[in-house]
Tab-separated table of C-alpha atoms in Angstrom:
chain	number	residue	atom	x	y	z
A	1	UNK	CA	-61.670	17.555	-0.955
A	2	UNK	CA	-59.329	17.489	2.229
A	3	UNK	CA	-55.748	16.426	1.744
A	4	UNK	CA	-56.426	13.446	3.570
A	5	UNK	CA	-58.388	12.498	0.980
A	6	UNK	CA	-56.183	13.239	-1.614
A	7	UNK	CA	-53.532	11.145	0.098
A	8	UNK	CA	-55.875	8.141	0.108
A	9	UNK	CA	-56.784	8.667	-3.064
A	10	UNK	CA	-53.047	8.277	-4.102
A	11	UNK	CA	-52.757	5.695	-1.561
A	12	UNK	CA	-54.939	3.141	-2.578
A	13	UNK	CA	-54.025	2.889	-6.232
A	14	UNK	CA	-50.687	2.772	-5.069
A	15	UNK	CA	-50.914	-0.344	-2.948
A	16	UNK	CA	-53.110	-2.161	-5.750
A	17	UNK	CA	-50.557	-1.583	-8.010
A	18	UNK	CA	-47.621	-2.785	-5.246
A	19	UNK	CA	-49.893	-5.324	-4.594
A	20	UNK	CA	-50.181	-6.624	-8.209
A	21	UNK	CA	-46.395	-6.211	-8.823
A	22	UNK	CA	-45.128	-8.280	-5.495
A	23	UNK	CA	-47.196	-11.007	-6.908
A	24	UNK	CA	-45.810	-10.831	-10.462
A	25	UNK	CA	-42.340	-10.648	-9.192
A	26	UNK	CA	-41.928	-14.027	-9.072
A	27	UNK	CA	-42.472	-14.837	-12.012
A	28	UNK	CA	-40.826	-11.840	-13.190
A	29	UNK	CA	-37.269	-13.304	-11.634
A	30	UNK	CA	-37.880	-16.711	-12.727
A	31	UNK	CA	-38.691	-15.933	-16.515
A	32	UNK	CA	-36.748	-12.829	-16.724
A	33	UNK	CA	-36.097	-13.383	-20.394
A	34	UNK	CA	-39.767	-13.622	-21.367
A	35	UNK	CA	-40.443	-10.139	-22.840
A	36	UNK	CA	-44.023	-9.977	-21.937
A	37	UNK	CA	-43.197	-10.398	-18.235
A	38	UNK	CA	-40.539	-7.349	-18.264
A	39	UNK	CA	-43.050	-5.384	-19.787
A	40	UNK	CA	-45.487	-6.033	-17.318
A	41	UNK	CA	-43.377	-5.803	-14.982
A	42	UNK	CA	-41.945	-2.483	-15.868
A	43	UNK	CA	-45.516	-1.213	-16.667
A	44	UNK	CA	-46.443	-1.956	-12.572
A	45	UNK	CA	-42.849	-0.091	-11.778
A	46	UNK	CA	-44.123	3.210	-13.360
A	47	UNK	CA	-47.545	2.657	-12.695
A	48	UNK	CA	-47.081	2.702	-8.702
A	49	UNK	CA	-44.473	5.065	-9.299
A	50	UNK	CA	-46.793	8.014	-10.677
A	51	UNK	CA	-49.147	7.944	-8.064
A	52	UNK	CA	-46.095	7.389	-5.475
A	53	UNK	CA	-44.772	10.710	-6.242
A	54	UNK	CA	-48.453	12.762	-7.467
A	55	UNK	CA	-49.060	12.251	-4.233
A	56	UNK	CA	-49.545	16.031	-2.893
A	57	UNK	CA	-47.054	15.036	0.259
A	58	UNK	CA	-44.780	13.569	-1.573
A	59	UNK	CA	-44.625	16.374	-4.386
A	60	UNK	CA	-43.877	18.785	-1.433
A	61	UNK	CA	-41.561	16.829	-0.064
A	62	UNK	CA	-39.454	16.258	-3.871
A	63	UNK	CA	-39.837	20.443	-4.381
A	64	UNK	CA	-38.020	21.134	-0.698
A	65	UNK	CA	-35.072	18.586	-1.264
A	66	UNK	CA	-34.636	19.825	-4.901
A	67	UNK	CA	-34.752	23.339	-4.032
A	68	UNK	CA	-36.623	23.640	-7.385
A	69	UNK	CA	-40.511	24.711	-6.996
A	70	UNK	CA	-42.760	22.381	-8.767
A	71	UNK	CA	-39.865	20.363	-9.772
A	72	UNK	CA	-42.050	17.336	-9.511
A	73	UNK	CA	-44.612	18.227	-12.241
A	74	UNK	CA	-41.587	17.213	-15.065
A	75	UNK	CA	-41.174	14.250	-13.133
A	76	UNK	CA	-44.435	13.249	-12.519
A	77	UNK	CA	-45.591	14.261	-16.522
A	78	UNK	CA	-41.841	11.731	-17.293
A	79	UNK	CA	-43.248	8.767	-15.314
A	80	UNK	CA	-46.946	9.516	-16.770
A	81	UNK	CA	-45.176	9.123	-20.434
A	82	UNK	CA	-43.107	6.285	-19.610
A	83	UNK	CA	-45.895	4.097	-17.938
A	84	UNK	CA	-48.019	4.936	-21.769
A	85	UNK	CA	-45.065	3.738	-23.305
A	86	UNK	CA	-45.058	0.377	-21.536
A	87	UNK	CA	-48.604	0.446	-22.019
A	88	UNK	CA	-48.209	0.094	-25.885
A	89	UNK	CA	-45.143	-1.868	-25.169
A	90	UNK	CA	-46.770	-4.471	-23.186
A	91	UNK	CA	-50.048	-4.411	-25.596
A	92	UNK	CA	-47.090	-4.833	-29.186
A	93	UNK	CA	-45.234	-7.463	-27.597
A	94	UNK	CA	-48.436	-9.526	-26.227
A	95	UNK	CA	-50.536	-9.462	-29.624
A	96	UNK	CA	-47.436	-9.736	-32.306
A	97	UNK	CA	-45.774	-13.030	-33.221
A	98	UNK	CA	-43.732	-11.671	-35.661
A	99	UNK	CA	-40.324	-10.920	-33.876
A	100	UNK	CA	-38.872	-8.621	-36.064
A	101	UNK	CA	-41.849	-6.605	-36.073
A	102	UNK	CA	-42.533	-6.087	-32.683
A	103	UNK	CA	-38.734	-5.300	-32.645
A	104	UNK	CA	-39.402	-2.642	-35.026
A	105	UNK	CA	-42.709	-1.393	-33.626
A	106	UNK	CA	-41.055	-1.546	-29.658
A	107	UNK	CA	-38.143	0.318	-31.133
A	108	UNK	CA	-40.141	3.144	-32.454
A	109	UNK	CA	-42.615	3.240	-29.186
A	110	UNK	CA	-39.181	3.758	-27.207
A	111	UNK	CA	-37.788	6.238	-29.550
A	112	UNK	CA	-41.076	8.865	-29.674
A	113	UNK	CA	-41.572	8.702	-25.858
A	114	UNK	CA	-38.730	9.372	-25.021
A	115	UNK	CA	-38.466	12.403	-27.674
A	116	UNK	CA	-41.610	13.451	-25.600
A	117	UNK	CA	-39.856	12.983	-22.349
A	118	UNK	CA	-36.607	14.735	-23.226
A	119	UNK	CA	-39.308	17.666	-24.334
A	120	UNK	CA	-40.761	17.699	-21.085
A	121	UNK	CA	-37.557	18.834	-19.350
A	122	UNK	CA	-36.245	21.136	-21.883
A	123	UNK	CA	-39.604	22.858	-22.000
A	124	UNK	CA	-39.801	23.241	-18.350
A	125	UNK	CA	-36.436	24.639	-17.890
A	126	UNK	CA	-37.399	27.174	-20.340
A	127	UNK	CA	-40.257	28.248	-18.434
A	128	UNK	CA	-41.058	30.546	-15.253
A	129	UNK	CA	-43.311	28.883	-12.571
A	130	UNK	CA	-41.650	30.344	-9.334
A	131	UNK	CA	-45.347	30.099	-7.726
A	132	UNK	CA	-45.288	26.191	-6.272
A	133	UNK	CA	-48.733	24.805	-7.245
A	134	UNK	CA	-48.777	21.373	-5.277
A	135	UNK	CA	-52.920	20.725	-6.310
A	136	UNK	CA	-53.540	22.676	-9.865
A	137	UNK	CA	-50.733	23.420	-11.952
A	138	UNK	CA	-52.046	22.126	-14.781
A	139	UNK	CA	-54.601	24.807	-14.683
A	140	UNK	CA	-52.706	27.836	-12.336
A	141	UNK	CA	-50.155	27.428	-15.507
A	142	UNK	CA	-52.442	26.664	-18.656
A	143	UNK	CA	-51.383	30.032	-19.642
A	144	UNK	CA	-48.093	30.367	-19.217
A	145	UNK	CA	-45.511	30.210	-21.951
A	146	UNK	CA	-43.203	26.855	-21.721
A	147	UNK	CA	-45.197	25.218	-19.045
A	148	UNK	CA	-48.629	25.531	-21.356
A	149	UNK	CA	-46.528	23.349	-23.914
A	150	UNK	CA	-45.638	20.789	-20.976
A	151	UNK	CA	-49.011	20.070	-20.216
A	152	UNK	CA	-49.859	19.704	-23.458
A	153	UNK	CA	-47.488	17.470	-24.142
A	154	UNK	CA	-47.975	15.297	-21.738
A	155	UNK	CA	-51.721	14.637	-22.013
A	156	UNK	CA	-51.291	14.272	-25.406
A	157	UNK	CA	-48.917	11.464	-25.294
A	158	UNK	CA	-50.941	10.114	-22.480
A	159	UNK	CA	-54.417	10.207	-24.553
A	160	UNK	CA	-52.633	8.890	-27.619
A	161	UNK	CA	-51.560	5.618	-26.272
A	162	UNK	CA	-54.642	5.434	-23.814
A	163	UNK	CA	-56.504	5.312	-27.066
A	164	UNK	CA	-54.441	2.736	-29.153
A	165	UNK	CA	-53.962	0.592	-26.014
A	166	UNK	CA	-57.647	0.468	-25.424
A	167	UNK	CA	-58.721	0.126	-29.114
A	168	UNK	CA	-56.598	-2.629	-29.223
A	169	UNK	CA	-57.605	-4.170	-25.998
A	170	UNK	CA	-61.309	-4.407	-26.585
A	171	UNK	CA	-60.831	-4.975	-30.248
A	172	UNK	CA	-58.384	-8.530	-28.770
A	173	UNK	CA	-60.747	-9.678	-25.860
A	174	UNK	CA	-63.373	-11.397	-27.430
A	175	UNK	CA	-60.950	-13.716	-28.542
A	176	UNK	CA	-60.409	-14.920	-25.146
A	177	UNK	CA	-62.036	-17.131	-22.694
A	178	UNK	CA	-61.950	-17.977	-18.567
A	179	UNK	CA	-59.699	-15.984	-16.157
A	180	UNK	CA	-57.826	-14.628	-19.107
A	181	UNK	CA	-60.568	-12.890	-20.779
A	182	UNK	CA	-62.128	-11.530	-17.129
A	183	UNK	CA	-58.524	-10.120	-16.521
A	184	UNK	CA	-58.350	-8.460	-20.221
A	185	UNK	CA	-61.759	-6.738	-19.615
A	186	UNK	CA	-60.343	-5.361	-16.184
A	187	UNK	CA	-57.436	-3.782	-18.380
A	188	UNK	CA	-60.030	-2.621	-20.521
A	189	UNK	CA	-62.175	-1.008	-18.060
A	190	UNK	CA	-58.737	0.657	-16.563
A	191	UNK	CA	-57.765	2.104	-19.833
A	192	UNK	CA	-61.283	3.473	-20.460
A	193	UNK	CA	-60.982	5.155	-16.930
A	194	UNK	CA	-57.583	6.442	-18.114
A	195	UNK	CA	-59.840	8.440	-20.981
A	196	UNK	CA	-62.307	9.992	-18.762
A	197	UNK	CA	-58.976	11.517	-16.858
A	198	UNK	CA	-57.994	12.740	-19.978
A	199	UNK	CA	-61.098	13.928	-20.534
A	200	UNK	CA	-61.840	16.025	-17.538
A	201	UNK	CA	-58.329	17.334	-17.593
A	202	UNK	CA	-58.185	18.916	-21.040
A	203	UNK	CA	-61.720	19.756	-20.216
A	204	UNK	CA	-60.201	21.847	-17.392
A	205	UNK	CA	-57.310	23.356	-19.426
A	206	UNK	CA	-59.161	24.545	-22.373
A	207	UNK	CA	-61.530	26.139	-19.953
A	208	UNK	CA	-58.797	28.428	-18.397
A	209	UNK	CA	-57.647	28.896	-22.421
A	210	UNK	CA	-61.056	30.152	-22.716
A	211	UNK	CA	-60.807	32.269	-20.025
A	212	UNK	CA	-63.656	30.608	-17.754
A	213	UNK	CA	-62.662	28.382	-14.327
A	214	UNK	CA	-63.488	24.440	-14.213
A	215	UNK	CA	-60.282	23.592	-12.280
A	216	UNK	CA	-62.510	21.793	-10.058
A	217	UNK	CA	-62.379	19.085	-12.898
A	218	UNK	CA	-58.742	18.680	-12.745
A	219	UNK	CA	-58.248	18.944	-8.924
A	220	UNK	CA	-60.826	16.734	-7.760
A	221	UNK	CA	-62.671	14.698	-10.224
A	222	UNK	CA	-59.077	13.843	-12.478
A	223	UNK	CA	-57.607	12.258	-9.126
A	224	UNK	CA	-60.728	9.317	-8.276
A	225	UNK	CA	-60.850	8.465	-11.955
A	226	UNK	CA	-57.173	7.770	-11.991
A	227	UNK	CA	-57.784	5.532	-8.689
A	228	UNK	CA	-60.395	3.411	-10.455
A	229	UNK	CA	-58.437	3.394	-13.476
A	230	UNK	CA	-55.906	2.278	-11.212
A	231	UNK	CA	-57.492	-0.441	-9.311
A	232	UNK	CA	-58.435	-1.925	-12.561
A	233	UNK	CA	-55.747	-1.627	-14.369
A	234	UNK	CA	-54.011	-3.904	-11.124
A	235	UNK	CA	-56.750	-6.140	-10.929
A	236	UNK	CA	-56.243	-6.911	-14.727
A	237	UNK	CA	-52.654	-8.560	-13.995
A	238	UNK	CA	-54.074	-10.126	-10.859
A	239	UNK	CA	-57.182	-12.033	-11.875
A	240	UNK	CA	-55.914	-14.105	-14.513
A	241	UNK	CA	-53.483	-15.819	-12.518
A	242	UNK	CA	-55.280	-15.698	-8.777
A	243	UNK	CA	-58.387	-16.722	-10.310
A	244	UNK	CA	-57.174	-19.221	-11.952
A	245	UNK	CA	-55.596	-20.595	-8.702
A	246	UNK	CA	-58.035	-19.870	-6.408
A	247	UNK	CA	-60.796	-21.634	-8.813
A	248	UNK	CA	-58.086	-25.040	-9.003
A	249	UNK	CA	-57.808	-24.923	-5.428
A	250	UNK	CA	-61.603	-24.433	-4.590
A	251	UNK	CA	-61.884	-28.052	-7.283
A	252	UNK	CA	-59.483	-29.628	-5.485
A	253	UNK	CA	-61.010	-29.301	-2.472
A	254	UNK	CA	-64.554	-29.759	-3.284
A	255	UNK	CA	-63.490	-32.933	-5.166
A	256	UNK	CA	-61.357	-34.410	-2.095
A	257	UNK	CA	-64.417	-33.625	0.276
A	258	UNK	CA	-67.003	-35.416	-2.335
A	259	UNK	CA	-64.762	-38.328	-1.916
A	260	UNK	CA	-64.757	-38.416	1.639
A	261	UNK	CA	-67.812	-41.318	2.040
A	262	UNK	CA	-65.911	-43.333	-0.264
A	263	UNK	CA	-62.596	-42.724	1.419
A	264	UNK	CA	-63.780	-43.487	4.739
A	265	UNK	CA	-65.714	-46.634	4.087
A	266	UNK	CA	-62.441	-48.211	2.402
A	267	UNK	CA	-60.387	-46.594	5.377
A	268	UNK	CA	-62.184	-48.365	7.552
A	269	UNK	CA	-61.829	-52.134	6.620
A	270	UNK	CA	-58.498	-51.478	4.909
A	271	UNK	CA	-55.968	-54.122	6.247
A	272	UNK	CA	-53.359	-50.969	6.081
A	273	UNK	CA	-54.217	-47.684	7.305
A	274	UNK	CA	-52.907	-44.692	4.684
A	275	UNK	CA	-49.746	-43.310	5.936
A	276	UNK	CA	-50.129	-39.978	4.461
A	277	UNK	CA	-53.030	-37.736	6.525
A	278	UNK	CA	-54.569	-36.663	3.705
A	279	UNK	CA	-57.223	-34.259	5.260
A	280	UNK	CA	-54.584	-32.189	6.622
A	281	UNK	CA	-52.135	-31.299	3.764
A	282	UNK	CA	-51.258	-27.969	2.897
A	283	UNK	CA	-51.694	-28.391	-0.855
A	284	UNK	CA	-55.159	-28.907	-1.719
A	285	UNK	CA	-53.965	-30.635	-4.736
A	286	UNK	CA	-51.793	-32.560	-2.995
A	287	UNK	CA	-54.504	-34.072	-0.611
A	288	UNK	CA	-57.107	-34.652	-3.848
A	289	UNK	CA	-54.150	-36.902	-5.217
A	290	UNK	CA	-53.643	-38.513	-1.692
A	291	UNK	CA	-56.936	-39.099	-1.666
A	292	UNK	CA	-57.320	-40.824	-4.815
A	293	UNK	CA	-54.326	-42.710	-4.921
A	294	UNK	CA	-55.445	-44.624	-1.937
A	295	UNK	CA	-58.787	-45.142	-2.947
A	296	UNK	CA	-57.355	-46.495	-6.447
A	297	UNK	CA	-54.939	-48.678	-4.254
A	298	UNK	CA	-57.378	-50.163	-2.154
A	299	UNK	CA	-60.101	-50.845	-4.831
A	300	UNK	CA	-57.121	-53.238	-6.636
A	301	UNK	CA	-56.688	-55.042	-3.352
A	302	UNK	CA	-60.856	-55.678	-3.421
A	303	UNK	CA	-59.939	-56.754	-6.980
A	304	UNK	CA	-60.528	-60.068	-6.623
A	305	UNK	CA	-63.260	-60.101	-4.732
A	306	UNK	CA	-65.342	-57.759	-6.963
A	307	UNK	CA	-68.287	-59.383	-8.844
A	308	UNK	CA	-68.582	-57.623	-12.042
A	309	UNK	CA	-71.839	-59.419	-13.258
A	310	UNK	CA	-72.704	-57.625	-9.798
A	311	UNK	CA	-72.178	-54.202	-10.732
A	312	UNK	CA	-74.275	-55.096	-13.758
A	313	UNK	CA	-77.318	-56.185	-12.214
A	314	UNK	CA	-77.069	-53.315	-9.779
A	315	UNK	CA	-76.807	-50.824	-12.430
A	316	UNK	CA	-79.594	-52.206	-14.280
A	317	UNK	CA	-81.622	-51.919	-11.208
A	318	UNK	CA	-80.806	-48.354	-10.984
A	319	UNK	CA	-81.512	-47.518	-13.887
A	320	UNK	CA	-85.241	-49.054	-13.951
A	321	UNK	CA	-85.776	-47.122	-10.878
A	322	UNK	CA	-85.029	-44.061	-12.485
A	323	UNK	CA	-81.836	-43.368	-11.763
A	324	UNK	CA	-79.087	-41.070	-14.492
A	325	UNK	CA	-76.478	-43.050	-16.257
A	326	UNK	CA	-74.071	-41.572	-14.556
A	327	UNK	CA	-75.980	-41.616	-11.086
A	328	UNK	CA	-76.703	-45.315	-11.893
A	329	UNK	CA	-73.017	-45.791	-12.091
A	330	UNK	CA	-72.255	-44.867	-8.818
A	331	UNK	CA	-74.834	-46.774	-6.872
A	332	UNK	CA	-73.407	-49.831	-8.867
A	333	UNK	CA	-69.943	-49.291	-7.653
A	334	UNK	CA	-71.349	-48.433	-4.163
A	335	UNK	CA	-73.375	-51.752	-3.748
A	336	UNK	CA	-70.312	-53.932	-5.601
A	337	UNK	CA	-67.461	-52.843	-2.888
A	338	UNK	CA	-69.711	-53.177	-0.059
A	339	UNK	CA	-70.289	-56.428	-1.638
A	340	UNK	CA	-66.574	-56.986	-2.149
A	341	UNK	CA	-65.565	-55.880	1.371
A	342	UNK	CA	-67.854	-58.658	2.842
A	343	UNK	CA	-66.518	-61.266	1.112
A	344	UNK	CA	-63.112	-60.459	1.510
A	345	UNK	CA	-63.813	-60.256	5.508
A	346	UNK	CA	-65.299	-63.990	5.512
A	347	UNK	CA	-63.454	-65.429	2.143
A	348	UNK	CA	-59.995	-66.329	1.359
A	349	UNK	CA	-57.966	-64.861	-1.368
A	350	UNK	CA	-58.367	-68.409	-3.165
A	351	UNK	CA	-62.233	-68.275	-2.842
A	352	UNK	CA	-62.501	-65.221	-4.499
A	353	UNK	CA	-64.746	-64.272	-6.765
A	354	UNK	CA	-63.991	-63.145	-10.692
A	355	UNK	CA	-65.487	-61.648	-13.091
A	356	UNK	CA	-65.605	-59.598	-16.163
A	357	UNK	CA	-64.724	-56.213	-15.727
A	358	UNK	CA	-67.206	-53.461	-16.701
A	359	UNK	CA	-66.542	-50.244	-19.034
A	360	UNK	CA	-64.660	-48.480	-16.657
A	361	UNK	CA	-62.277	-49.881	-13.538
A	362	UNK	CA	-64.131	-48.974	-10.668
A	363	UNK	CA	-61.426	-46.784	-9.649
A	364	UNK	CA	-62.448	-44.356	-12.171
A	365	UNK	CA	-65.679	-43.982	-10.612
A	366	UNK	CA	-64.713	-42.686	-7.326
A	367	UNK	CA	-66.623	-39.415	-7.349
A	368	UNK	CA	-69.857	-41.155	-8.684
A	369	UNK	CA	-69.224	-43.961	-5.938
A	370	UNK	CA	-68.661	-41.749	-3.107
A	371	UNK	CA	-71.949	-39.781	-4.488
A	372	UNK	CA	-73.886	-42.570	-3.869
A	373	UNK	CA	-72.390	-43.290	-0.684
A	374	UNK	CA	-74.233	-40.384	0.868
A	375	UNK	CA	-77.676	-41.641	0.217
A	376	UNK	CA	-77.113	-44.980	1.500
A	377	UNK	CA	-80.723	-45.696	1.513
A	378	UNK	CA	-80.945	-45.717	-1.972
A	379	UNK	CA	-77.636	-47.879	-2.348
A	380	UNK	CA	-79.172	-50.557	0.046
A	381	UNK	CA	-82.574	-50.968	-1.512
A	382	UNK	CA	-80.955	-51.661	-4.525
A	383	UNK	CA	-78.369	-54.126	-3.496
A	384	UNK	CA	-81.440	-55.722	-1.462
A	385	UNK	CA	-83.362	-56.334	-4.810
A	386	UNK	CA	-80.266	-57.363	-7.002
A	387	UNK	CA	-79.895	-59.836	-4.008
A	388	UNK	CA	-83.314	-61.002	-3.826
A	389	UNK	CA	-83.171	-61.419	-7.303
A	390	UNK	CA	-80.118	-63.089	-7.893
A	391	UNK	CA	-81.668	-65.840	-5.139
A	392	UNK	CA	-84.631	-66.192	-6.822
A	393	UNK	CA	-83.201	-67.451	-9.742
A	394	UNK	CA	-82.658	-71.424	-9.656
A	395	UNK	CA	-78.871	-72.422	-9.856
């Protein structure tokens, strides 16, 4: 593997992660007191903070200003320990109501880590690595007094919570459902990543312990299993949020272009033209609710000129000609405004004509009515027989 792609492999978990935390900031600031937010927050800190400085430039760069070769392992190993304590962290606080609990359980999370942490330094400045190993110290050292210790240390604080974390993960998402559960199953998939680094890195340690050579493992199959774990593990606080966004704004949308026909029709022999330009909003949402508060405004000026007993007949028709309930509704409403905006072009407002109102305000049918709108063959050969009908019968 050529450092360039080492670097990218850093690189690319590192934006995901940047990525994810820039759009949980936010939310972050606004809600600072929520404790599941800080954690997550803080977990995407550390996260994008251990593969900010394992990056092989960057660990060069850290041993030159410190003056200290392979200063950075310590530091990398502390950030490594600190993201699997916000890992459990995040997991107590999200599944436990009971305050004083997760107090207790957060307090004691805090308190071993950091024991682990504090071990990590004092057992590196007791041992002798003058040799700076930017790629494979983890293996170069496995021997050596002190630093043997470190590593095992750390990836056995790091397998320890990557197993309760994803225990508990799994064991909590099929409790879920939507946007939520796809994001939980992202962490999961992360976390499970997270093992098979753990994996290939002991596999690599205990080899040298053993006196045989599978540093291969560590140096190039360990780094693209973090990455994925990475990119997961990001995606996982993405999704549930984006998705859910992007899927309300894709509705809104699809629902204010559905209701277009419907729109347009009562746009174009409204008295009033709408003052908002609905089409072109920013907010998706915003147009939808444009859109149907004008069509709900202008179906209560047809108001009085809507024939209920109408909209009965026509359904009736529909439905003989095979039409769905629902479908049936819409052709209904179709053929009773185009009805209604005929007889308020040649009618006064005292000529009007009432009736009973059906199930549902007409209003309420908009995305039916505009349906039916776009086969307006349909809609006219069944206002033509409700109308030839209606004349066939003797006053």
């Amino acid at each position: 593997m050529r450092p360039s792609d080492l670097d990218v492999t850093y690189l690319i978990p590192a934006a995901v992660l940047i990525a994810a935390l820039l759009y949980k900031a936010p939310a972050i600031v606004r809600f600072w007191r929520d404790k599941l937010l800080r954690a997550v927050g803080g977990l995407l800190v550390l996260a994008c903070g251990v593969f900010l400085f394992a990056n092989p430039r960057t660990i060069v760069w850290l041993n030159r200003v410190t003056g200290v070769p392979n200063v950075s392992a310590p530091w990398v190993y502390t950030l490594l320990t600190a993201f699997c304590a916000s890992c459990l962290i995040l997991i107590i606080v999200w599944k436990n109501d009971d305050r004083a609990a997760t107090r207790r359980a957060v307090c004691w999370v805090t308190a071993v880590y950091s024991t682990v942490i504090v071990g990590l330094w004092v057992l590196f400045a007791l041992a002798d690595v003058p040799e700076e190993r930017v790629h494979d110290l983890d293996t170069h050292y496995a021997d050596t007094p002190f630093i043997r210790e470190v590593v095992v240390l750390y990836l056995l604080a790091h397998t320890v919570a990557v197993l309760i974390t994803s225990y508990l993960i799994w064991s909590w998402q099929g409790r879920l459902h939507g946007w939520l559960r796809s994001g939980v199953v992202c962490l999961g998939i992360g976390y499970v990543a997270n093992l098979g680094f753990d994996t290939v890195k002991w596999t690599a340690v205990v080899a040298r312990w053993a006196g045989g050579n599978l540093d291969h493992l560590s140096t190039r199959v360990a780094p693209p299993v973090a990455c994925v774990s990475a990119v997961f593990i990001g995606a996982g606080f993405i999704l549930p949020h984006a998705g859910q966004a992007a899927q309300d704004w894709w509705h809104a949308r699809a629902s204010h272009w559905r209701l277009r026909p419907l729109y347009r029709l009562l746009k174009s022999h409204a008295d009033v033209k709408p003052a908002l330009r609905v089409g072109r909003s920013r907010s998706a949402a915003l147009a939808l609710t444009a859109r149907e508060t004008y069509i709900g405004d202008e179906v209560i000026h047809l108001g009085p000129y809507i024939d209920y007993a109408l909209w009965r007949r026509a359904r009736d028709e529909a439905l003989d000609r095979g039409a769905a309930p629902g479908e049936a509704t819409g052709i209904a409403g179709a053929v009773t405004l185009l009805t209604a905006i005929e007889h308020r072009a040649v009618r006064s407002r005292d000529d009007a004509v009432r009736g009973e109102a059906p199930g549902a305000p007409l209003g309420g049918q908009a995305q039916e009515i505009a349906r039916a709108l776009r086969s307006p063959a349909v809609v006219e050969a069944v206002r033509a027989r409700v109308n030839a009908r209606t004349e066939s019968v003797p006053p």
